[in-house]
mmCIF file of C-alpha atoms in Angstrom:
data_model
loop_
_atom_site.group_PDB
_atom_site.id
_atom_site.type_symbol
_atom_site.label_atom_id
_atom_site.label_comp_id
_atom_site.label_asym_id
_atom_site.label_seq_id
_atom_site.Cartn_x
_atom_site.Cartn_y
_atom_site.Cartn_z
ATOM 1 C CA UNK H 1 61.419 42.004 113.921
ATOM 2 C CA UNK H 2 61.507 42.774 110.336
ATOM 3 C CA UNK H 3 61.061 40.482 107.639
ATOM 4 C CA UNK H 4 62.055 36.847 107.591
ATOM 5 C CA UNK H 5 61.360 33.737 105.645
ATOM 6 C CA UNK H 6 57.850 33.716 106.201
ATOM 7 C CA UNK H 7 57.780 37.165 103.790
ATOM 8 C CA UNK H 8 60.395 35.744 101.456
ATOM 9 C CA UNK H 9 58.463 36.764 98.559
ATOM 10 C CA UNK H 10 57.307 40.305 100.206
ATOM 11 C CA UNK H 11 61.270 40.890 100.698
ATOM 12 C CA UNK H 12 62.393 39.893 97.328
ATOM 13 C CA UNK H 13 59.496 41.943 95.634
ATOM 14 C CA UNK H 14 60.400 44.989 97.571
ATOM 15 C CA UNK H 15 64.022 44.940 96.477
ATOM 16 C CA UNK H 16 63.368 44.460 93.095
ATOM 17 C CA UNK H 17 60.236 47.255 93.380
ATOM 18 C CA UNK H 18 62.599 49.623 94.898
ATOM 19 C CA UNK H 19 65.655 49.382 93.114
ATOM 20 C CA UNK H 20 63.433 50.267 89.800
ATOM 21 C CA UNK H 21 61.384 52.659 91.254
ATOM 22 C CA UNK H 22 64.289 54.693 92.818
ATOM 23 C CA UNK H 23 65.992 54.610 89.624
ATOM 24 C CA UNK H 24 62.707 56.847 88.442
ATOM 25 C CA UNK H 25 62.346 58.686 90.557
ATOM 26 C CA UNK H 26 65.660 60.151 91.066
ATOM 27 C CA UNK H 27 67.717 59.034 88.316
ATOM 28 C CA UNK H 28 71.826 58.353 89.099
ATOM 29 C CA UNK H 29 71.345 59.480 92.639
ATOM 30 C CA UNK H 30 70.406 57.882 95.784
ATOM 31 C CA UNK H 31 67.055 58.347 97.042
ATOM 32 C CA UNK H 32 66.504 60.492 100.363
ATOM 33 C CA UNK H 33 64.867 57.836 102.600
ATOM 34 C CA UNK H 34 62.895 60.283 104.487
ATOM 35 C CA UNK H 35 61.710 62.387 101.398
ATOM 36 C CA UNK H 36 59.800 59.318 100.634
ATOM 37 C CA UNK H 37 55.990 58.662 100.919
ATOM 38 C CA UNK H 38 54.417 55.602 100.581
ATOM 39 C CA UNK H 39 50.487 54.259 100.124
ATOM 40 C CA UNK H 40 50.101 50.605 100.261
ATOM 41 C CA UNK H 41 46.927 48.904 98.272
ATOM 42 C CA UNK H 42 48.231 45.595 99.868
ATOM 43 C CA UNK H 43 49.646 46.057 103.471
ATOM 44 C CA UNK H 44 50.891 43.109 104.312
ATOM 45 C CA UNK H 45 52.955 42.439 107.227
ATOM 46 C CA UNK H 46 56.648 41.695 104.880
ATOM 47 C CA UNK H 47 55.650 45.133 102.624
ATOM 48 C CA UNK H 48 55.457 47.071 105.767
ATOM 49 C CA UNK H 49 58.389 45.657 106.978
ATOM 50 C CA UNK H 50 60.354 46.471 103.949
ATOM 51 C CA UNK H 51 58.736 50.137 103.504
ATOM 52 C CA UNK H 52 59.826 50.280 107.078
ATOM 53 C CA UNK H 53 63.667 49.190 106.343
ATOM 54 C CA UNK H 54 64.299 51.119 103.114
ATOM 55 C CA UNK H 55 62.571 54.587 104.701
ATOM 56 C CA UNK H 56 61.363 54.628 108.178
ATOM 57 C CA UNK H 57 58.086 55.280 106.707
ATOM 58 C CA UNK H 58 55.900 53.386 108.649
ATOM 59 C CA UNK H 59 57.032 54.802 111.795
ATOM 60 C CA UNK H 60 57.200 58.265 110.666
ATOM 61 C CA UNK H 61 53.678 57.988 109.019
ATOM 62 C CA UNK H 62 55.042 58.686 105.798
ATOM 63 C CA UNK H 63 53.194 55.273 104.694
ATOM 64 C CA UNK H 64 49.091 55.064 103.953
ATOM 65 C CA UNK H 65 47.875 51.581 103.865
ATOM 66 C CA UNK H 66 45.135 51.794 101.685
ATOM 67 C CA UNK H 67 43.010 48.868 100.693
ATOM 68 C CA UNK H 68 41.259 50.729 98.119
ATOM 69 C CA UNK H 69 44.043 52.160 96.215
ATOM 70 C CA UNK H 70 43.144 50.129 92.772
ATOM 71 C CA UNK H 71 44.686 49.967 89.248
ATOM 72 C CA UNK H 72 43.006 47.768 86.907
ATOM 73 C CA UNK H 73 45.945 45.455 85.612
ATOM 74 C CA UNK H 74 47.259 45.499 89.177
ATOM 75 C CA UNK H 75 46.677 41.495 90.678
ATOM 76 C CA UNK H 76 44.715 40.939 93.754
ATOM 77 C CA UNK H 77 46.525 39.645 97.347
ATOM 78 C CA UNK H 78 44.634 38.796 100.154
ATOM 79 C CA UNK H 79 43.755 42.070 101.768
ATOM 80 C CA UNK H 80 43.655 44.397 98.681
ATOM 81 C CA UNK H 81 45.892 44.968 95.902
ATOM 82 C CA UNK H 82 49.313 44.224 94.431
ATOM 83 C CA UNK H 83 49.561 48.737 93.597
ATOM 84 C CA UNK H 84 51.878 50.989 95.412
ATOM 85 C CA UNK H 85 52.087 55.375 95.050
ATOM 86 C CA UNK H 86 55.508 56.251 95.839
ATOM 87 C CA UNK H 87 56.113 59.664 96.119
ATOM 88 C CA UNK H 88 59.939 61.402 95.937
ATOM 89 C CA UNK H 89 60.165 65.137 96.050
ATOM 90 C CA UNK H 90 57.173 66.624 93.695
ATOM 91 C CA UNK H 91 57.125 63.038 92.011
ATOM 92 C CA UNK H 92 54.869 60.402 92.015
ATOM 93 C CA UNK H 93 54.517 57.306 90.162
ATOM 94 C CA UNK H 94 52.299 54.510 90.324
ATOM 95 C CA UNK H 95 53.991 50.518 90.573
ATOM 96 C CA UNK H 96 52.454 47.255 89.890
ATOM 97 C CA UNK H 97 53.748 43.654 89.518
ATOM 98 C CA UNK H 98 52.763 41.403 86.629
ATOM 99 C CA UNK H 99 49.934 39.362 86.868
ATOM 100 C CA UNK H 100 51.879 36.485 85.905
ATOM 101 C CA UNK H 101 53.750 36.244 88.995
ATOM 102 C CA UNK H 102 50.699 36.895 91.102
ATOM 103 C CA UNK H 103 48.341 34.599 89.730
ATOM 104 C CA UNK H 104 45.682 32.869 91.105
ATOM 105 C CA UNK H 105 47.792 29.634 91.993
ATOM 106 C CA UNK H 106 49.611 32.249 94.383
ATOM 107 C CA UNK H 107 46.654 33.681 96.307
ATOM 108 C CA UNK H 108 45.669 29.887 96.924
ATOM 109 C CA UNK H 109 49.141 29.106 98.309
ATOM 110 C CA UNK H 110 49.417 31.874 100.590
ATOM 111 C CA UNK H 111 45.564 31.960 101.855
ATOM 112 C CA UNK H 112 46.159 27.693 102.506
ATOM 113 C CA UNK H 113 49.519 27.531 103.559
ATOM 114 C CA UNK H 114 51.088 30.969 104.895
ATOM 115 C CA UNK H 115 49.761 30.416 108.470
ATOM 116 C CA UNK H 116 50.033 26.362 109.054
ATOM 117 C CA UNK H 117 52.147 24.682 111.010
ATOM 118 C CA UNK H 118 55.106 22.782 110.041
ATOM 119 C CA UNK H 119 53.947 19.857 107.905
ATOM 120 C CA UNK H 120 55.133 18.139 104.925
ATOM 121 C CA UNK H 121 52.882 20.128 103.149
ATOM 122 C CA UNK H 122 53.705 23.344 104.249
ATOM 123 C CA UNK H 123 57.312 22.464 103.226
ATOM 124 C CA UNK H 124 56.065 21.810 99.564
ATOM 125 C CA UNK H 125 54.381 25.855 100.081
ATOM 126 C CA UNK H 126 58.107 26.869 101.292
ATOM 127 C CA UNK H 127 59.559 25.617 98.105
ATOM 128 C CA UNK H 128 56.929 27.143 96.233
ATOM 129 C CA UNK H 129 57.844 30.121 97.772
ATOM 130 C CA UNK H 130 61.564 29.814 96.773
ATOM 131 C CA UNK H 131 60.171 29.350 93.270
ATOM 132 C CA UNK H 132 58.486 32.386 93.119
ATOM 133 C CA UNK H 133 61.338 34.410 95.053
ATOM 134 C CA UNK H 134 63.479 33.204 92.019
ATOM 135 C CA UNK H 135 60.586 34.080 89.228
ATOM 136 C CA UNK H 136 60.787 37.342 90.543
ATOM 137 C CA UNK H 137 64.081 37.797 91.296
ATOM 138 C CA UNK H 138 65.547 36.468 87.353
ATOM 139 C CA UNK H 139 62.571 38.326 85.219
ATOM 140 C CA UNK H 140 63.242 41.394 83.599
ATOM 141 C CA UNK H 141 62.099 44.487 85.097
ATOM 142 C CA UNK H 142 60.135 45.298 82.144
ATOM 143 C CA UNK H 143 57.994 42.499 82.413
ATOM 144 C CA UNK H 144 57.921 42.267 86.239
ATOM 145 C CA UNK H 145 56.445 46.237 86.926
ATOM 146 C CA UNK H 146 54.359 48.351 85.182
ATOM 147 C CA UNK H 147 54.355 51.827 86.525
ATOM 148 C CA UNK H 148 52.251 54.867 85.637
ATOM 149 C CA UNK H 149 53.668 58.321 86.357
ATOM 150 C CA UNK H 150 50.507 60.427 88.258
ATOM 151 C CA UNK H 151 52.880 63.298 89.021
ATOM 152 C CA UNK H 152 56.438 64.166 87.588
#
């Protein structure tokens, strides 16, 4: 049950999230999956999923979904905002995407198309989709997150 095409872009975010993130947070060794803590400003079905597959988190309730959580350059989603806390040991930094990638054209996609039947149009959303999978897969990390360190 965890995530499939419908959370293509949820998936490929994740990986690229936690792959820099990790790298932070415990530089040139592999993380500790269940030393990990999670809270979720967006808590969409494919971020759970992933939090879920990388950590165990959500079942261990080692993961907060928090609406609320709120940085100011952090884009909105449906359902709250595009800013994670992950916390590793006595370390916690704050992650956001750009902006760029989660632009308005993006919320209008997902809140028109994510939950329609197969159509001709919904196909055109799936390619979209691809697009943006790609977008976010090819840009450099330095232009993809922004993080702010709230402990170290």
């Amino acid at each position: 049950n965890y995530t499939g095409p419908a959370n293509l872009i949820a998936a490929t975010l994740m990986i690229r999230l936690c792959h820099h993130i990790f790298s932070l947070l415990s530089p040139g060794q592999p993380v500790e999956r269940r030393k990990l803590y999670w809270t979720l400003g967006f808590p969409g079905e494919g971020i759970l999923d992933c939090v879920e597959i990388v950590s165990h988190a959500v079942r261990e309730g080692r993961c907060l979904q928090k609406p609320e959580l709120h940085h100011p350059e952090a884009p909105m989603s449906l359902g709250g905002q595009f800013v994670f806390d992950i916390t590793y040991r006595e370390k916690t930094v704050r992650v956001w995407p750009s902006a760029d990638v989660f632009d308005d054209e993006f919320r209008d996609q997902v809140s028109r198309w994510q939950e329609q039947a197969p159509s001709k149009e919904r196909q055109k959303y799936l390619h979209y989709k691809q697009y943006k999978a790609k977008q976010i897969l090819e840009a450099p990390v330095e232009s993809l997150f922004m993080h702010q360190w709230l402990k170290q």
